[in-house]
């Protein structure tokens, strides 16, 4: 309990240890609010936001760029419209024996670059690998990674997106079914509303990923 109190309410500022700050922990989180904080010469904590407020409106601050899983575990709430949410899912393929690739989907549906780089490399055919090797020869140790950070070919990119979409589709289905089951349990008083909302928001973020792939790579489906 004590650890949870400190970890969920402590704050860090430049060159200062973490501390519990009275009143500050009463302000709720809004990921769209830009928040600035500093300690002045009189050791006073000063905070400001870019929000325009009217009289009697609630003041929000941002706790940081936190995913829904972060806020669920650390603060006990979930936002259905979190603009900085990310969702991670496992991807396994025979091309990576014994390994699990963690794919991260951003709130806007984009896929993290590390995942794309790895999949482009393992899905490249002999001709594509030969061409990249020729282009990156004598250009330094990072040249290979830089080459795969961009689409290798239309064929390769289509295979990458098709592979990712298959796993994302499955995870969307799992999250929606989990949320639906908890919704039914809630009617009987046996469900967990917070987890249900997390699963619903997870499904929405992953669906954004599917929608983005469908728009840019319709042949991947």
PDB file of C-alpha atoms in Angstrom:
ATOM      1  CA  UNK A   1       0.000   0.000   0.000  1.00  0.00           C
ATOM      2  CA  UNK A   2       2.753   2.443   0.989  1.00  0.00           C
ATOM      3  CA  UNK A   3       4.656   1.752  -2.239  1.00  0.00           C
ATOM      4  CA  UNK A   4       1.508   2.273  -4.310  1.00  0.00           C
ATOM      5  CA  UNK A   5       0.836   5.602  -2.591  1.00  0.00           C
ATOM      6  CA  UNK A   6       4.370   6.871  -3.232  1.00  0.00           C
ATOM      7  CA  UNK A   7       4.676   5.593  -6.806  1.00  0.00           C
ATOM      8  CA  UNK A   8       1.290   6.982  -7.884  1.00  0.00           C
ATOM      9  CA  UNK A   9       1.618  10.380  -6.209  1.00  0.00           C
ATOM     10  CA  UNK A  10       5.333  11.187  -6.216  1.00  0.00           C
ATOM     11  CA  UNK A  11       6.839  13.662  -8.652  1.00  0.00           C
ATOM     12  CA  UNK A  12      10.327  14.357  -9.916  1.00  0.00           C
ATOM     13  CA  UNK A  13      11.943  17.674 -10.772  1.00  0.00           C
ATOM     14  CA  UNK A  14      15.439  18.520 -11.979  1.00  0.00           C
ATOM     15  CA  UNK A  15      18.139  17.578  -9.452  1.00  0.00           C
ATOM     16  CA  UNK A  16      15.579  16.824  -6.730  1.00  0.00           C
ATOM     17  CA  UNK A  17      14.597  13.483  -5.258  1.00  0.00           C
ATOM     18  CA  UNK A  18      11.020  12.363  -5.625  1.00  0.00           C
ATOM     19  CA  UNK A  19       8.556  13.795  -3.130  1.00  0.00           C
ATOM     20  CA  UNK A  20       4.914  13.756  -2.161  1.00  0.00           C
ATOM     21  CA  UNK A  21       3.505  17.200  -2.885  1.00  0.00           C
ATOM     22  CA  UNK A  22       0.302  18.208  -1.084  1.00  0.00           C
ATOM     23  CA  UNK A  23      -2.520  19.448  -3.357  1.00  0.00           C
ATOM     24  CA  UNK A  24      -0.604  18.475  -6.513  1.00  0.00           C
ATOM     25  CA  UNK A  25      -1.843  14.892  -6.265  1.00  0.00           C
ATOM     26  CA  UNK A  26      -5.430  16.180  -6.277  1.00  0.00           C
ATOM     27  CA  UNK A  27      -5.135  17.315  -9.908  1.00  0.00           C
ATOM     28  CA  UNK A  28      -6.464  14.854 -12.457  1.00  0.00           C
ATOM     29  CA  UNK A  29      -4.716  13.735 -15.645  1.00  0.00           C
ATOM     30  CA  UNK A  30      -5.411  14.868 -19.195  1.00  0.00           C
ATOM     31  CA  UNK A  31      -2.927  13.660 -21.815  1.00  0.00           C
ATOM     32  CA  UNK A  32      -3.774  16.542 -24.144  1.00  0.00           C
ATOM     33  CA  UNK A  33      -2.616  19.178 -21.635  1.00  0.00           C
ATOM     34  CA  UNK A  34       0.961  20.430 -21.858  1.00  0.00           C
ATOM     35  CA  UNK A  35       2.252  20.867 -18.313  1.00  0.00           C
ATOM     36  CA  UNK A  36       5.392  22.612 -17.104  1.00  0.00           C
ATOM     37  CA  UNK A  37       6.825  22.540 -13.591  1.00  0.00           C
ATOM     38  CA  UNK A  38       9.809  24.083 -11.837  1.00  0.00           C
ATOM     39  CA  UNK A  39      11.110  24.971  -8.401  1.00  0.00           C
ATOM     40  CA  UNK A  40      11.913  28.664  -7.980  1.00  0.00           C
ATOM     41  CA  UNK A  41      14.644  30.232  -5.886  1.00  0.00           C
ATOM     42  CA  UNK A  42      12.366  30.218  -2.858  1.00  0.00           C
ATOM     43  CA  UNK A  43      11.909  26.434  -3.179  1.00  0.00           C
ATOM     44  CA  UNK A  44       8.321  26.883  -4.319  1.00  0.00           C
ATOM     45  CA  UNK A  45       6.826  24.439  -6.804  1.00  0.00           C
ATOM     46  CA  UNK A  46       5.385  26.323  -9.785  1.00  0.00           C
ATOM     47  CA  UNK A  47       3.196  24.626 -12.368  1.00  0.00           C
ATOM     48  CA  UNK A  48       1.580  25.928 -15.539  1.00  0.00           C
ATOM     49  CA  UNK A  49      -0.423  24.497 -18.410  1.00  0.00           C
ATOM     50  CA  UNK A  50      -1.370  25.712 -21.868  1.00  0.00           C
ATOM     51  CA  UNK A  51      -5.078  25.225 -21.149  1.00  0.00           C
ATOM     52  CA  UNK A  52      -7.489  28.158 -21.334  1.00  0.00           C
ATOM     53  CA  UNK A  53      -9.839  27.899 -18.360  1.00  0.00           C
ATOM     54  CA  UNK A  54     -13.090  29.557 -17.469  1.00  0.00           C
ATOM     55  CA  UNK A  55     -14.326  30.229 -13.965  1.00  0.00           C
ATOM     56  CA  UNK A  56     -15.247  27.064 -12.009  1.00  0.00           C
ATOM     57  CA  UNK A  57     -13.656  24.743 -14.581  1.00  0.00           C
ATOM     58  CA  UNK A  58     -11.544  21.844 -13.313  1.00  0.00           C
ATOM     59  CA  UNK A  59      -7.785  22.226 -13.699  1.00  0.00           C
ATOM     60  CA  UNK A  60      -6.026  19.257 -15.276  1.00  0.00           C
ATOM     61  CA  UNK A  61      -2.353  18.459 -15.696  1.00  0.00           C
ATOM     62  CA  UNK A  62      -0.565  15.793 -17.686  1.00  0.00           C
ATOM     63  CA  UNK A  63       1.125  13.016 -15.736  1.00  0.00           C
ATOM     64  CA  UNK A  64       3.225  12.305 -18.840  1.00  0.00           C
ATOM     65  CA  UNK A  65       2.857  10.350 -22.077  1.00  0.00           C
ATOM     66  CA  UNK A  66       1.266   7.333 -20.428  1.00  0.00           C
ATOM     67  CA  UNK A  67      -0.458   4.411 -22.084  1.00  0.00           C
ATOM     68  CA  UNK A  68      -3.762   3.098 -20.783  1.00  0.00           C
ATOM     69  CA  UNK A  69      -1.917   0.172 -19.246  1.00  0.00           C
ATOM     70  CA  UNK A  70       0.321   2.629 -17.380  1.00  0.00           C
ATOM     71  CA  UNK A  71      -2.608   4.604 -15.972  1.00  0.00           C
ATOM     72  CA  UNK A  72      -4.548   1.430 -15.164  1.00  0.00           C
ATOM     73  CA  UNK A  73      -1.713  -0.124 -13.181  1.00  0.00           C
ATOM     74  CA  UNK A  74      -0.278   3.018 -11.569  1.00  0.00           C
ATOM     75  CA  UNK A  75      -3.312   5.255 -11.084  1.00  0.00           C
ATOM     76  CA  UNK A  76      -6.410   3.088 -11.418  1.00  0.00           C
ATOM     77  CA  UNK A  77      -8.104   4.762 -14.382  1.00  0.00           C
ATOM     78  CA  UNK A  78      -8.401   4.295 -18.151  1.00  0.00           C
ATOM     79  CA  UNK A  79      -9.131   6.838 -20.884  1.00  0.00           C
ATOM     80  CA  UNK A  80     -11.109   5.796 -23.934  1.00  0.00           C
ATOM     81  CA  UNK A  81      -9.665   8.763 -25.874  1.00  0.00           C
ATOM     82  CA  UNK A  82      -6.006   8.674 -24.850  1.00  0.00           C
ATOM     83  CA  UNK A  83      -4.079  10.323 -27.738  1.00  0.00           C
ATOM     84  CA  UNK A  84      -0.759   8.818 -26.597  1.00  0.00           C
ATOM     85  CA  UNK A  85      -1.994   5.310 -25.894  1.00  0.00           C
ATOM     86  CA  UNK A  86       0.078   2.379 -27.124  1.00  0.00           C
ATOM     87  CA  UNK A  87      -0.815  -1.286 -27.189  1.00  0.00           C
ATOM     88  CA  UNK A  88       1.657  -4.150 -27.463  1.00  0.00           C
ATOM     89  CA  UNK A  89       1.045  -7.622 -28.819  1.00  0.00           C
ATOM     90  CA  UNK A  90       3.263 -10.659 -29.369  1.00  0.00           C
ATOM     91  CA  UNK A  91       4.184 -11.801 -32.874  1.00  0.00           C
ATOM     92  CA  UNK A  92       5.682 -15.238 -33.440  1.00  0.00           C
ATOM     93  CA  UNK A  93       6.906 -16.596 -36.735  1.00  0.00           C
ATOM     94  CA  UNK A  94       8.980 -19.585 -37.881  1.00  0.00           C
ATOM     95  CA  UNK A  95      11.382 -17.050 -39.366  1.00  0.00           C
ATOM     96  CA  UNK A  96      12.317 -16.087 -35.781  1.00  0.00           C
ATOM     97  CA  UNK A  97      12.568 -19.519 -34.111  1.00  0.00           C
ATOM     98  CA  UNK A  98      12.304 -19.374 -30.342  1.00  0.00           C
ATOM     99  CA  UNK A  99      11.738 -15.617 -30.345  1.00  0.00           C
ATOM    100  CA  UNK A 100       8.721 -13.416 -29.742  1.00  0.00           C
ATOM    101  CA  UNK A 101       8.620 -10.019 -31.400  1.00  0.00           C
ATOM    102  CA  UNK A 102       6.747  -7.361 -29.409  1.00  0.00           C
ATOM    103  CA  UNK A 103       4.714  -5.203 -31.784  1.00  0.00           C
ATOM    104  CA  UNK A 104       3.641  -1.778 -30.537  1.00  0.00           C
ATOM    105  CA  UNK A 105       0.651   0.002 -32.086  1.00  0.00           C
ATOM    106  CA  UNK A 106       0.329   3.742 -31.487  1.00  0.00           C
ATOM    107  CA  UNK A 107      -2.985   5.493 -30.853  1.00  0.00           C
ATOM    108  CA  UNK A 108      -3.079   6.694 -34.472  1.00  0.00           C
ATOM    109  CA  UNK A 109      -2.606   3.135 -35.711  1.00  0.00           C
ATOM    110  CA  UNK A 110       1.051   3.432 -36.698  1.00  0.00           C
ATOM    111  CA  UNK A 111       3.433   0.548 -36.045  1.00  0.00           C
ATOM    112  CA  UNK A 112       6.679   1.048 -34.155  1.00  0.00           C
ATOM    113  CA  UNK A 113       9.788   1.307 -36.308  1.00  0.00           C
ATOM    114  CA  UNK A 114      11.755  -1.472 -34.598  1.00  0.00           C
ATOM    115  CA  UNK A 115       9.084  -4.009 -35.501  1.00  0.00           C
ATOM    116  CA  UNK A 116       9.005  -2.903 -39.131  1.00  0.00           C
ATOM    117  CA  UNK A 117      12.794  -2.956 -39.372  1.00  0.00           C
ATOM    118  CA  UNK A 118      13.024  -6.513 -38.040  1.00  0.00           C
ATOM    119  CA  UNK A 119      10.226  -7.863 -40.233  1.00  0.00           C
ATOM    120  CA  UNK A 120      11.551  -6.193 -43.387  1.00  0.00           C
ATOM    121  CA  UNK A 121      14.886  -7.853 -42.788  1.00  0.00           C
ATOM    122  CA  UNK A 122      13.621 -11.376 -42.173  1.00  0.00           C
ATOM    123  CA  UNK A 123      11.082 -11.201 -45.014  1.00  0.00           C
ATOM    124  CA  UNK A 124      13.535  -9.849 -47.585  1.00  0.00           C
ATOM    125  CA  UNK A 125      14.305 -12.278 -50.403  1.00  0.00           C
ATOM    126  CA  UNK A 126      17.783 -13.078 -51.690  1.00  0.00           C
ATOM    127  CA  UNK A 127      17.688 -10.403 -54.389  1.00  0.00           C
ATOM    128  CA  UNK A 128      16.590  -7.679 -51.958  1.00  0.00           C
ATOM    129  CA  UNK A 129      19.259  -8.663 -49.436  1.00  0.00           C
ATOM    130  CA  UNK A 130      21.896  -8.602 -52.152  1.00  0.00           C
ATOM    131  CA  UNK A 131      20.829  -5.143 -53.296  1.00  0.00           C
ATOM    132  CA  UNK A 132      20.892  -3.761 -49.759  1.00  0.00           C
ATOM    133  CA  UNK A 133      24.266  -5.321 -49.087  1.00  0.00           C
ATOM    134  CA  UNK A 134      25.621  -3.644 -52.203  1.00  0.00           C
ATOM    135  CA  UNK A 135      24.130  -0.260 -51.249  1.00  0.00           C
ATOM    136  CA  UNK A 136      25.400  -0.355 -47.655  1.00  0.00           C
ATOM    137  CA  UNK A 137      28.868  -1.731 -48.351  1.00  0.00           C
ATOM    138  CA  UNK A 138      31.572   0.399 -46.729  1.00  0.00           C
ATOM    139  CA  UNK A 139      28.988   2.817 -45.271  1.00  0.00           C
ATOM    140  CA  UNK A 140      29.396   2.038 -41.573  1.00  0.00           C
ATOM    141  CA  UNK A 141      27.855  -0.311 -39.016  1.00  0.00           C
ATOM    142  CA  UNK A 142      24.484   1.471 -38.928  1.00  0.00           C
ATOM    143  CA  UNK A 143      23.943   1.452 -42.683  1.00  0.00           C
ATOM    144  CA  UNK A 144      22.178  -1.911 -42.607  1.00  0.00           C
ATOM    145  CA  UNK A 145      19.685  -0.818 -39.957  1.00  0.00           C
ATOM    146  CA  UNK A 146      19.091   2.457 -41.778  1.00  0.00           C
ATOM    147  CA  UNK A 147      18.351   0.587 -45.007  1.00  0.00           C
ATOM    148  CA  UNK A 148      15.688  -1.561 -43.348  1.00  0.00           C
ATOM    149  CA  UNK A 149      14.160   1.387 -41.487  1.00  0.00           C
ATOM    150  CA  UNK A 150      12.516   2.260 -44.820  1.00  0.00           C
ATOM    151  CA  UNK A 151      10.432   0.034 -47.118  1.00  0.00           C
ATOM    152  CA  UNK A 152      12.668  -2.384 -49.007  1.00  0.00           C
ATOM    153  CA  UNK A 153      10.278  -3.035 -51.886  1.00  0.00           C
ATOM    154  CA  UNK A 154       6.550  -3.100 -52.583  1.00  0.00           C
ATOM    155  CA  UNK A 155       6.560  -6.896 -52.306  1.00  0.00           C
ATOM    156  CA  UNK A 156       8.447  -6.902 -49.025  1.00  0.00           C
ATOM    157  CA  UNK A 157       6.340  -4.176 -47.427  1.00  0.00           C
ATOM    158  CA  UNK A 158       3.115  -5.933 -48.398  1.00  0.00           C
ATOM    159  CA  UNK A 159       4.316  -9.138 -46.708  1.00  0.00           C
ATOM    160  CA  UNK A 160       5.327  -7.193 -43.582  1.00  0.00           C
ATOM    161  CA  UNK A 161       1.954  -5.479 -43.300  1.00  0.00           C
ATOM    162  CA  UNK A 162       0.044  -8.696 -44.018  1.00  0.00           C
ATOM    163  CA  UNK A 163       1.920 -10.546 -41.276  1.00  0.00           C
ATOM    164  CA  UNK A 164       1.344  -7.775 -38.728  1.00  0.00           C
ATOM    165  CA  UNK A 165      -2.338  -7.442 -39.632  1.00  0.00           C
ATOM    166  CA  UNK A 166      -2.972 -11.158 -39.026  1.00  0.00           C
ATOM    167  CA  UNK A 167      -1.752 -10.899 -35.433  1.00  0.00           C
ATOM    168  CA  UNK A 168      -3.437  -7.540 -34.813  1.00  0.00           C
ATOM    169  CA  UNK A 169      -6.756  -8.906 -36.079  1.00  0.00           C
ATOM    170  CA  UNK A 170      -6.541 -11.773 -33.600  1.00  0.00           C
ATOM    171  CA  UNK A 171      -5.744  -9.423 -30.720  1.00  0.00           C
ATOM    172  CA  UNK A 172      -8.645  -7.119 -31.604  1.00  0.00           C
ATOM    173  CA  UNK A 173     -10.978 -10.098 -31.472  1.00  0.00           C
ATOM    174  CA  UNK A 174      -9.562 -11.247 -28.127  1.00  0.00           C
ATOM    175  CA  UNK A 175      -9.876  -7.785 -26.569  1.00  0.00           C
ATOM    176  CA  UNK A 176     -13.435  -7.237 -27.820  1.00  0.00           C
ATOM    177  CA  UNK A 177     -14.569 -10.667 -26.621  1.00  0.00           C
ATOM    178  CA  UNK A 178     -12.987 -10.024 -23.219  1.00  0.00           C
ATOM    179  CA  UNK A 179     -14.725  -6.661 -22.911  1.00  0.00           C
ATOM    180  CA  UNK A 180     -18.041  -8.209 -23.964  1.00  0.00           C
ATOM    181  CA  UNK A 181     -17.742 -10.984 -21.382  1.00  0.00           C
ATOM    182  CA  UNK A 182     -16.967  -8.500 -18.615  1.00  0.00           C
ATOM    183  CA  UNK A 183     -19.891  -6.333 -19.722  1.00  0.00           C
ATOM    184  CA  UNK A 184     -22.218  -9.306 -19.272  1.00  0.00           C
ATOM    185  CA  UNK A 185     -20.732 -10.041 -15.869  1.00  0.00           C
ATOM    186  CA  UNK A 186     -21.192  -6.411 -14.856  1.00  0.00           C
ATOM    187  CA  UNK A 187     -24.927  -6.817 -15.274  1.00  0.00           C
ATOM    188  CA  UNK A 188     -24.784  -9.479 -12.579  1.00  0.00           C
ATOM    189  CA  UNK A 189     -22.430  -7.461 -10.410  1.00  0.00           C
ATOM    190  CA  UNK A 190     -19.560  -9.895 -11.005  1.00  0.00           C
ATOM    191  CA  UNK A 191     -17.539  -8.004 -13.595  1.00  0.00           C
ATOM    192  CA  UNK A 192     -14.696  -5.501 -13.494  1.00  0.00           C
ATOM    193  CA  UNK A 193     -15.735  -2.244 -15.154  1.00  0.00           C
ATOM    194  CA  UNK A 194     -12.213  -0.812 -15.206  1.00  0.00           C
ATOM    195  CA  UNK A 195     -10.725  -3.834 -16.962  1.00  0.00           C
ATOM    196  CA  UNK A 196     -13.669  -3.864 -19.361  1.00  0.00           C
ATOM    197  CA  UNK A 197     -12.969  -0.248 -20.312  1.00  0.00           C
ATOM    198  CA  UNK A 198      -9.270  -1.021 -20.729  1.00  0.00           C
ATOM    199  CA  UNK A 199     -10.005  -3.931 -23.074  1.00  0.00           C
ATOM    200  CA  UNK A 200     -12.457  -1.820 -25.083  1.00  0.00           C
ATOM    201  CA  UNK A 201      -9.883   0.956 -25.477  1.00  0.00           C
ATOM    202  CA  UNK A 202      -7.197  -1.622 -26.350  1.00  0.00           C
ATOM    203  CA  UNK A 203      -9.425  -3.034 -29.079  1.00  0.00           C
ATOM    204  CA  UNK A 204     -10.023   0.477 -30.445  1.00  0.00           C
ATOM    205  CA  UNK A 205      -6.292   1.267 -30.636  1.00  0.00           C
ATOM    206  CA  UNK A 206      -5.515  -2.038 -32.314  1.00  0.00           C
ATOM    207  CA  UNK A 207      -8.423  -1.496 -34.702  1.00  0.00           C
ATOM    208  CA  UNK A 208      -6.842   1.836 -35.640  1.00  0.00           C
ATOM    209  CA  UNK A 209      -3.777  -0.173 -36.615  1.00  0.00           C
ATOM    210  CA  UNK A 210      -5.858  -2.486 -38.804  1.00  0.00           C
ATOM    211  CA  UNK A 211      -7.659   0.439 -40.408  1.00  0.00           C
ATOM    212  CA  UNK A 212      -4.357   2.115 -41.241  1.00  0.00           C
ATOM    213  CA  UNK A 213      -3.015  -1.055 -42.869  1.00  0.00           C
ATOM    214  CA  UNK A 214      -6.258  -1.546 -44.824  1.00  0.00           C
ATOM    215  CA  UNK A 215      -6.079   2.016 -46.126  1.00  0.00           C
ATOM    216  CA  UNK A 216      -2.437   1.899 -47.171  1.00  0.00           C
ATOM    217  CA  UNK A 217      -2.140  -1.795 -48.083  1.00  0.00           C
ATOM    218  CA  UNK A 218      -5.582  -3.130 -49.102  1.00  0.00           C
ATOM    219  CA  UNK A 219      -3.984  -6.169 -50.761  1.00  0.00           C
ATOM    220  CA  UNK A 220      -2.663  -7.288 -47.362  1.00  0.00           C
ATOM    221  CA  UNK A 221      -6.154  -8.619 -46.525  1.00  0.00           C
TER     222      UNK A 221
END
